Amino acid sequence: MKLICSKANLLKGVNIVSKAVPSRTTMAILECILIDASANEIKLTANDMELGIETKIEGEIVERGIIALDAKIFSEIVRKLPDSEVIIETDSTFKTTITCEKAKFNIVGKSGDDFSYLPFVERTEKVSISQFTLKEVIRQTIFSIADNDNNKLMTGELFEIDENRLKVVSLDGHRISIRNIELKDSYEHKKVIVPGKTLQEISKILPGEAEEMVNIYITKNHILFEFDETIVLSRLIEGEYFKIEQMLSSDYETKIKINKRVLLSCIDRATLLVKEGDKKPIIINVTDNMMELKINSFIGSMNEEIDIEKEGKD
């Protein structure tokens, strides 16, 4: 195999697929990035058997071939190369030579035939959503997933599609986040649980352009996100998600209407007195037309009042 591409294109591709390289595994081949130049395009792939990412990069294929290279070593080499043209060559013994200007690396790869390819997903009905919207939805819900495996369902987010509505829900036992989005088209009802790790990694690599779309394909066991030249494929979490409607009571003692920006700015100021890891709470007192936020920590104290509209009890 021999291919030529720019360092910028190669690094961009490596950074994208590296998100699917497992930190620990008993299968050495999964610690690799697959470079596939066996057809008329250059594809980079990584797969940890739960999450797989594939992206295409621009370049010239001089000689077709396929090779799996240790992800950590390969990515570090690419990052340190000069900003110039990169030549990658392999031989029949999987010896790989990476050349850029006067820098030349020789490393040993593995057979690409041993790599765990992404499972085939039939792309029938696609759900389209803008990159910007999906990135915002993830940002607004991902903080309230559980960070341990005590309850697997809580480590993921519910994606429920009903006609032209997409509802995304996350909860960790203390907080619930719900985001409703109106879609341009109508779709058959679908209800799946997407791993939080998958959504976190998608958020990192999504450009977030308002005009560009993400196509989503859902099967019984997998969800596939397709955008630009990248495919993200993830296993779904099995099980029946929590009945959110039963958790959200329509009865309330107090209802408050408040300026979001003012509240966020106030909270931002209050947290200046909280060190990382400190779990001092912000105390909220509500009266007729005023909300008071107070905090006391080892550093000091702070209180601030915000104008509100209130219905119900103080």
CSV table of C-alpha atoms in Angstrom, one decimal:
chain,number,residue,atom,x,y,z
A,1,MET,CA,0.0,0.0,0.0
A,2,LYS,CA,1.1,3.5,-0.7
A,3,LEU,CA,-0.9,6.7,-0.2
A,4,ILE,CA,-0.1,10.4,-0.1
A,5,CYS,CA,-2.2,13.0,1.8
A,6,SER,CA,-1.7,16.2,3.7
A,7,LYS,CA,-0.8,16.2,7.4
A,8,ALA,CA,-3.9,18.3,8.1
A,9,ASN,CA,-6.3,15.9,6.5
A,10,LEU,CA,-4.7,12.9,8.1
A,11,LEU,CA,-4.6,14.4,11.5
A,12,LYS,CA,-8.3,15.5,11.3
A,13,GLY,CA,-9.3,11.9,10.4
A,14,VAL,CA,-7.1,10.4,13.1
A,15,ASN,CA,-8.6,12.7,15.8
A,16,ILE,CA,-12.1,11.7,14.7
A,17,VAL,CA,-11.7,7.9,14.8
A,18,SER,CA,-9.5,7.9,17.9
A,19,LYS,CA,-12.7,8.6,19.9
A,20,ALA,CA,-13.6,4.9,19.3
A,21,VAL,CA,-10.3,3.4,20.4
A,22,PRO,CA,-10.8,1.5,23.7
A,23,SER,CA,-8.6,2.6,26.6
A,24,ARG,CA,-8.4,-1.1,27.8
A,25,THR,CA,-9.0,-4.2,25.8
A,26,THR,CA,-7.8,-7.8,25.7
A,27,MET,CA,-7.9,-7.7,21.9
A,28,ALA,CA,-4.8,-6.0,20.5
A,29,ILE,CA,-6.3,-5.4,17.1
A,30,LEU,CA,-8.9,-3.1,18.7
A,31,GLU,CA,-6.1,-0.8,19.9
A,32,CYS,CA,-5.4,0.0,16.2
A,33,ILE,CA,-6.7,2.4,13.6
A,34,LEU,CA,-7.5,0.7,10.3
A,35,ILE,CA,-6.2,2.5,7.2
A,36,ASP,CA,-8.2,1.2,4.2
A,37,ALA,CA,-7.1,2.2,0.8
A,38,SER,CA,-8.2,-1.0,-0.9
A,39,ALA,CA,-10.8,0.8,-3.1
A,40,ASN,CA,-10.9,4.3,-4.6
A,41,GLU,CA,-11.0,6.2,-1.3
A,42,ILE,CA,-9.0,6.4,1.9
A,43,LYS,CA,-11.0,5.4,5.0
A,44,LEU,CA,-9.9,5.4,8.7
A,45,THR,CA,-11.8,3.2,11.2
A,46,ALA,CA,-11.7,2.5,14.9
A,47,ASN,CA,-14.0,0.1,16.8
A,48,ASP,CA,-14.3,-0.9,20.4
A,49,MET,CA,-17.2,-3.3,19.7
A,50,GLU,CA,-19.7,-0.9,21.3
A,51,LEU,CA,-18.8,2.2,19.4
A,52,GLY,CA,-17.3,2.4,15.9
A,53,ILE,CA,-16.3,5.4,13.9
A,54,GLU,CA,-15.3,5.6,10.2
A,55,THR,CA,-14.2,8.7,8.3
A,56,LYS,CA,-12.9,9.4,4.8
A,57,ILE,CA,-10.0,11.6,4.1
A,58,GLU,CA,-8.7,13.2,0.9
A,59,GLY,CA,-5.5,11.9,-0.6
A,60,GLU,CA,-3.9,10.0,-3.5
A,61,ILE,CA,-3.8,6.2,-3.6
A,62,VAL,CA,-0.6,5.2,-5.4
A,63,GLU,CA,-0.9,1.5,-4.5
A,64,ARG,CA,-4.0,0.0,-2.9
A,65,GLY,CA,-3.9,-1.8,0.4
A,66,ILE,CA,-5.0,-2.0,4.0
A,67,ILE,CA,-3.1,-1.9,7.3
A,68,ALA,CA,-4.0,-1.7,11.0
A,69,LEU,CA,-1.6,0.6,13.0
A,70,ASP,CA,-1.4,1.0,16.8
A,71,ALA,CA,-3.6,4.0,17.4
A,72,LYS,CA,-1.6,5.6,20.2
A,73,ILE,CA,1.7,5.4,18.3
A,74,PHE,CA,0.3,6.4,15.0
A,75,SER,CA,-1.7,9.4,16.3
A,76,GLU,CA,1.4,10.7,18.2
A,77,ILE,CA,3.5,10.4,15.1
A,78,VAL,CA,1.0,12.2,12.9
A,79,ARG,CA,0.6,15.0,15.5
A,80,LYS,CA,4.4,15.6,15.6
A,81,LEU,CA,4.9,15.6,11.8
A,82,PRO,CA,5.6,18.9,9.9
A,83,ASP,CA,2.7,20.6,8.2
A,84,SER,CA,3.4,19.0,4.9
A,85,GLU,CA,2.7,16.1,2.6
A,86,VAL,CA,2.7,12.7,4.3
A,87,ILE,CA,3.5,9.4,2.5
A,88,ILE,CA,2.4,6.1,4.1
A,89,GLU,CA,3.8,2.9,2.6
A,90,THR,CA,3.5,-0.8,3.8
A,91,ASP,CA,5.0,-4.0,2.6
A,92,SER,CA,3.9,-7.7,2.7
A,93,THR,CA,5.3,-8.1,6.3
A,94,PHE,CA,3.1,-5.1,7.5
A,95,LYS,CA,6.2,-2.9,8.0
A,96,THR,CA,4.9,0.6,7.6
A,97,THR,CA,7.0,3.7,6.6
A,98,ILE,CA,5.6,7.1,7.4
A,99,THR,CA,7.5,9.9,5.6
A,100,CYS,CA,7.0,13.7,5.9
A,101,GLU,CA,9.7,16.1,4.6
A,102,LYS,CA,12.9,14.8,6.2
A,103,ALA,CA,11.2,12.9,9.0
A,104,LYS,CA,10.9,9.1,8.5
A,105,PHE,CA,9.3,6.6,10.8
A,106,ASN,CA,9.2,2.8,10.5
A,107,ILE,CA,6.7,0.9,12.6
A,108,VAL,CA,5.1,-2.6,12.4
A,109,GLY,CA,1.4,-2.8,11.7
A,110,LYS,CA,-1.1,-5.7,11.8
A,111,SER,CA,-3.0,-7.3,9.0
A,112,GLY,CA,-6.1,-5.3,8.2
A,113,ASP,CA,-8.0,-8.6,7.6
A,114,ASP,CA,-7.9,-9.2,11.3
A,115,PHE,CA,-9.6,-5.9,12.1
A,116,SER,CA,-13.2,-5.9,13.5
A,117,TYR,CA,-15.1,-4.1,10.8
A,118,LEU,CA,-18.2,-2.1,11.6
A,119,PRO,CA,-21.4,-4.2,11.5
A,120,PHE,CA,-23.6,-3.7,8.4
A,121,VAL,CA,-26.6,-1.5,9.1
A,122,GLU,CA,-29.4,-1.3,6.5
A,123,ARG,CA,-30.0,2.3,5.7
A,124,THR,CA,-33.7,2.4,4.9
A,125,GLU,CA,-35.6,5.2,6.7
A,126,LYS,CA,-33.3,8.0,7.7
A,127,VAL,CA,-34.2,10.7,10.3
A,128,SER,CA,-32.5,14.0,9.4
A,129,ILE,CA,-31.6,16.7,11.9
A,130,SER,CA,-29.3,19.7,11.6
A,131,GLN,CA,-25.8,19.3,13.1
A,132,PHE,CA,-26.3,22.4,15.2
A,133,THR,CA,-29.6,21.1,16.7
A,134,LEU,CA,-28.2,17.7,17.5
A,135,LYS,CA,-25.1,19.2,19.2
A,136,GLU,CA,-27.3,21.5,21.3
A,137,VAL,CA,-29.6,18.7,22.3
A,138,ILE,CA,-26.7,16.6,23.5
A,139,ARG,CA,-25.2,19.6,25.4
A,140,GLN,CA,-28.6,20.3,27.1
A,141,THR,CA,-29.2,16.7,28.2
A,142,ILE,CA,-25.9,14.9,28.6
A,143,PHE,CA,-25.1,16.3,32.1
A,144,SER,CA,-27.9,14.4,33.7
A,145,ILE,CA,-26.9,10.9,32.7
A,146,ALA,CA,-25.5,8.6,35.4
A,147,ASP,CA,-21.7,8.2,35.4
A,148,ASN,CA,-21.7,4.6,36.7
A,149,ASP,CA,-23.1,1.3,35.6
A,150,ASN,CA,-25.3,0.6,38.7
A,151,ASN,CA,-28.3,1.2,36.4
A,152,LYS,CA,-27.3,0.8,32.7
A,153,LEU,CA,-30.4,2.6,31.5
A,154,MET,CA,-29.3,5.8,33.3
A,155,THR,CA,-26.0,5.8,31.4
A,156,GLY,CA,-27.9,6.4,28.2
A,157,GLU,CA,-30.5,8.8,26.7
A,158,LEU,CA,-33.9,8.0,25.4
A,159,PHE,CA,-34.4,9.0,21.7
A,160,GLU,CA,-38.1,8.7,20.9
A,161,ILE,CA,-39.4,9.7,17.5
A,162,ASP,CA,-43.2,10.1,17.0
A,163,GLU,CA,-44.3,11.5,13.6
A,164,ASN,CA,-42.5,14.8,13.3
A,165,ARG,CA,-41.3,15.1,17.0
A,166,LEU,CA,-38.1,13.9,18.6
A,167,LYS,CA,-38.0,13.7,22.3
A,168,VAL,CA,-34.6,13.2,24.1
A,169,VAL,CA,-34.6,12.3,27.8
A,170,SER,CA,-31.8,11.7,30.3
A,171,LEU,CA,-31.9,11.1,34.1
A,172,ASP,CA,-29.5,10.1,36.8
A,173,GLY,CA,-31.8,9.5,39.7
A,174,HIS,CA,-31.6,13.2,40.9
A,175,ARG,CA,-32.2,15.2,37.7
A,176,ILE,CA,-34.3,14.8,34.6
A,177,SER,CA,-33.6,16.6,31.3
A,178,ILE,CA,-36.1,16.6,28.5
A,179,ARG,CA,-35.7,18.2,25.1
A,180,ASN,CA,-38.4,18.2,22.4
A,181,ILE,CA,-37.5,19.0,18.8
A,182,GLU,CA,-39.8,19.4,15.8
A,183,LEU,CA,-38.5,17.6,12.7
A,184,LYS,CA,-39.1,18.6,9.1
A,185,ASP,CA,-40.6,15.3,8.1
A,186,SER,CA,-42.8,12.6,9.8
A,187,TYR,CA,-41.5,9.2,10.7
A,188,GLU,CA,-42.7,5.9,12.1
A,189,HIS,CA,-42.6,5.6,15.9
A,190,LYS,CA,-39.2,4.6,17.2
A,191,LYS,CA,-37.9,4.4,20.8
A,192,VAL,CA,-34.3,3.6,21.6
A,193,ILE,CA,-31.7,4.2,24.3
A,194,VAL,CA,-28.4,5.6,23.1
A,195,PRO,CA,-25.3,5.2,25.2
A,196,GLY,CA,-24.1,8.5,26.8
A,197,LYS,CA,-20.5,7.8,25.7
A,198,THR,CA,-21.7,7.7,22.1
A,199,LEU,CA,-23.4,11.0,22.3
A,200,GLN,CA,-20.5,12.6,24.1
A,201,GLU,CA,-18.1,11.5,21.4
A,202,ILE,CA,-20.5,12.6,18.6
A,203,SER,CA,-20.7,16.1,20.3
A,204,LYS,CA,-16.9,16.4,20.2
A,205,ILE,CA,-16.5,15.7,16.5
A,206,LEU,CA,-19.7,17.3,15.1
A,207,PRO,CA,-18.9,20.6,13.4
A,208,GLY,CA,-22.3,21.9,14.5
A,209,GLU,CA,-23.2,23.7,11.3
A,210,ALA,CA,-26.8,24.9,11.2
A,211,GLU,CA,-27.1,24.3,7.4
A,212,GLU,CA,-25.5,20.8,7.4
A,213,MET,CA,-27.5,17.7,8.4
A,214,VAL,CA,-27.0,14.5,10.4
A,215,ASN,CA,-28.7,11.4,9.0
A,216,ILE,CA,-29.8,8.9,11.7
A,217,TYR,CA,-30.6,5.3,11.0
A,218,ILE,CA,-32.0,3.1,13.7
A,219,THR,CA,-32.2,-0.7,13.7
A,220,LYS,CA,-33.1,-3.2,16.4
A,221,ASN,CA,-29.6,-3.3,18.0
A,222,HIS,CA,-27.7,-0.3,16.5
A,223,ILE,CA,-28.0,3.4,15.8
A,224,LEU,CA,-25.9,5.0,13.0
A,225,PHE,CA,-25.1,8.7,12.7
A,226,GLU,CA,-23.9,9.9,9.3
A,227,PHE,CA,-22.5,13.4,8.7
A,228,ASP,CA,-20.0,15.0,6.4
A,229,GLU,CA,-17.6,12.1,5.6
A,230,THR,CA,-18.0,10.4,8.9
A,231,ILE,CA,-20.1,7.5,10.2
A,232,VAL,CA,-20.6,6.8,13.9
A,233,LEU,CA,-22.2,3.4,14.7
A,234,SER,CA,-23.2,2.4,18.2
A,235,ARG,CA,-24.9,-0.5,20.0
A,236,LEU,CA,-28.1,0.5,21.7
A,237,ILE,CA,-28.7,-0.1,25.4
A,238,GLU,CA,-31.3,-2.9,25.9
A,239,GLY,CA,-34.3,-2.5,28.2
A,240,GLU,CA,-37.4,-0.5,28.7
A,241,TYR,CA,-36.8,3.1,29.6
A,242,PHE,CA,-38.4,4.8,32.6
A,243,LYS,CA,-41.9,6.1,32.4
A,244,ILE,CA,-41.1,9.7,32.6
A,245,GLU,CA,-44.7,10.9,32.6
A,246,GLN,CA,-45.3,9.2,35.9
A,247,MET,CA,-42.3,11.0,37.5
A,248,LEU,CA,-43.4,14.4,36.4
A,249,SER,CA,-46.4,15.5,38.4
A,250,SER,CA,-48.7,18.2,37.0
A,251,ASP,CA,-49.4,19.4,40.5
A,252,TYR,CA,-47.1,21.9,42.0
A,253,GLU,CA,-46.9,24.3,44.9
A,254,THR,CA,-44.8,27.0,43.3
A,255,LYS,CA,-44.3,28.1,39.7
A,256,ILE,CA,-41.6,30.6,38.8
A,257,LYS,CA,-40.9,32.5,35.6
A,258,ILE,CA,-37.4,34.0,35.4
A,259,ASN,CA,-35.0,35.4,32.9
A,260,LYS,CA,-32.7,32.6,31.9
A,261,ARG,CA,-29.6,34.7,31.2
A,262,VAL,CA,-29.9,36.6,34.5
A,263,LEU,CA,-30.2,33.3,36.4
A,264,LEU,CA,-27.2,31.7,34.7
A,265,SER,CA,-25.1,34.8,35.3
A,266,CYS,CA,-26.0,34.7,39.0
A,267,ILE,CA,-25.2,31.0,39.3
A,268,ASP,CA,-21.9,31.7,37.5
A,269,ARG,CA,-21.0,34.3,40.1
A,270,ALA,CA,-22.0,32.1,43.0
A,271,THR,CA,-19.8,29.3,41.9
A,272,LEU,CA,-16.7,31.5,42.0
A,273,LEU,CA,-16.6,30.7,45.7
A,274,VAL,CA,-16.8,26.9,45.2
A,275,LYS,CA,-13.6,24.9,44.6
A,276,GLU,CA,-13.6,21.9,42.2
A,277,GLY,CA,-14.9,18.9,44.1
A,278,ASP,CA,-16.7,21.0,46.7
A,279,LYS,CA,-20.4,20.1,47.0
A,280,LYS,CA,-21.6,23.2,48.8
A,281,PRO,CA,-25.2,23.8,47.7
A,282,ILE,CA,-26.7,27.0,46.4
A,283,ILE,CA,-29.6,27.9,48.7
A,284,ILE,CA,-32.7,29.4,47.0
A,285,ASN,CA,-35.3,31.4,48.8
A,286,VAL,CA,-38.4,32.5,46.9
A,287,THR,CA,-40.8,35.3,48.0
A,288,ASP,CA,-43.5,37.3,46.3
A,289,ASN,CA,-41.5,38.7,43.4
A,290,MET,CA,-37.9,37.9,44.4
A,291,MET,CA,-35.6,34.9,44.3
A,292,GLU,CA,-32.6,35.0,46.6
A,293,LEU,CA,-29.6,32.8,45.9
A,294,LYS,CA,-27.1,32.3,48.7
A,295,ILE,CA,-23.9,30.2,49.1
A,296,ASN,CA,-21.5,29.7,52.0
A,297,SER,CA,-18.2,28.0,51.4
A,298,PHE,CA,-14.7,27.8,52.9
A,299,ILE,CA,-13.7,30.7,50.6
A,300,GLY,CA,-16.5,33.1,51.6
A,301,SER,CA,-20.2,33.8,51.1
A,302,MET,CA,-22.4,35.4,48.5
A,303,ASN,CA,-26.0,36.3,48.1
A,304,GLU,CA,-27.9,37.9,45.2
A,305,GLU,CA,-31.6,38.8,44.5
A,306,ILE,CA,-33.3,38.3,41.2
A,307,ASP,CA,-36.7,39.6,40.0
A,308,ILE,CA,-39.2,36.9,39.2
A,309,GLU,CA,-42.9,36.2,38.5
A,310,LYS,CA,-44.3,33.7,41.0
A,311,GLU,CA,-47.5,31.6,41.3
A,312,GLY,CA,-48.2,29.7,44.5
A,313,LYS,CA,-46.4,29.4,47.8
A,314,ASP,CA,-43.1,31.0,48.9
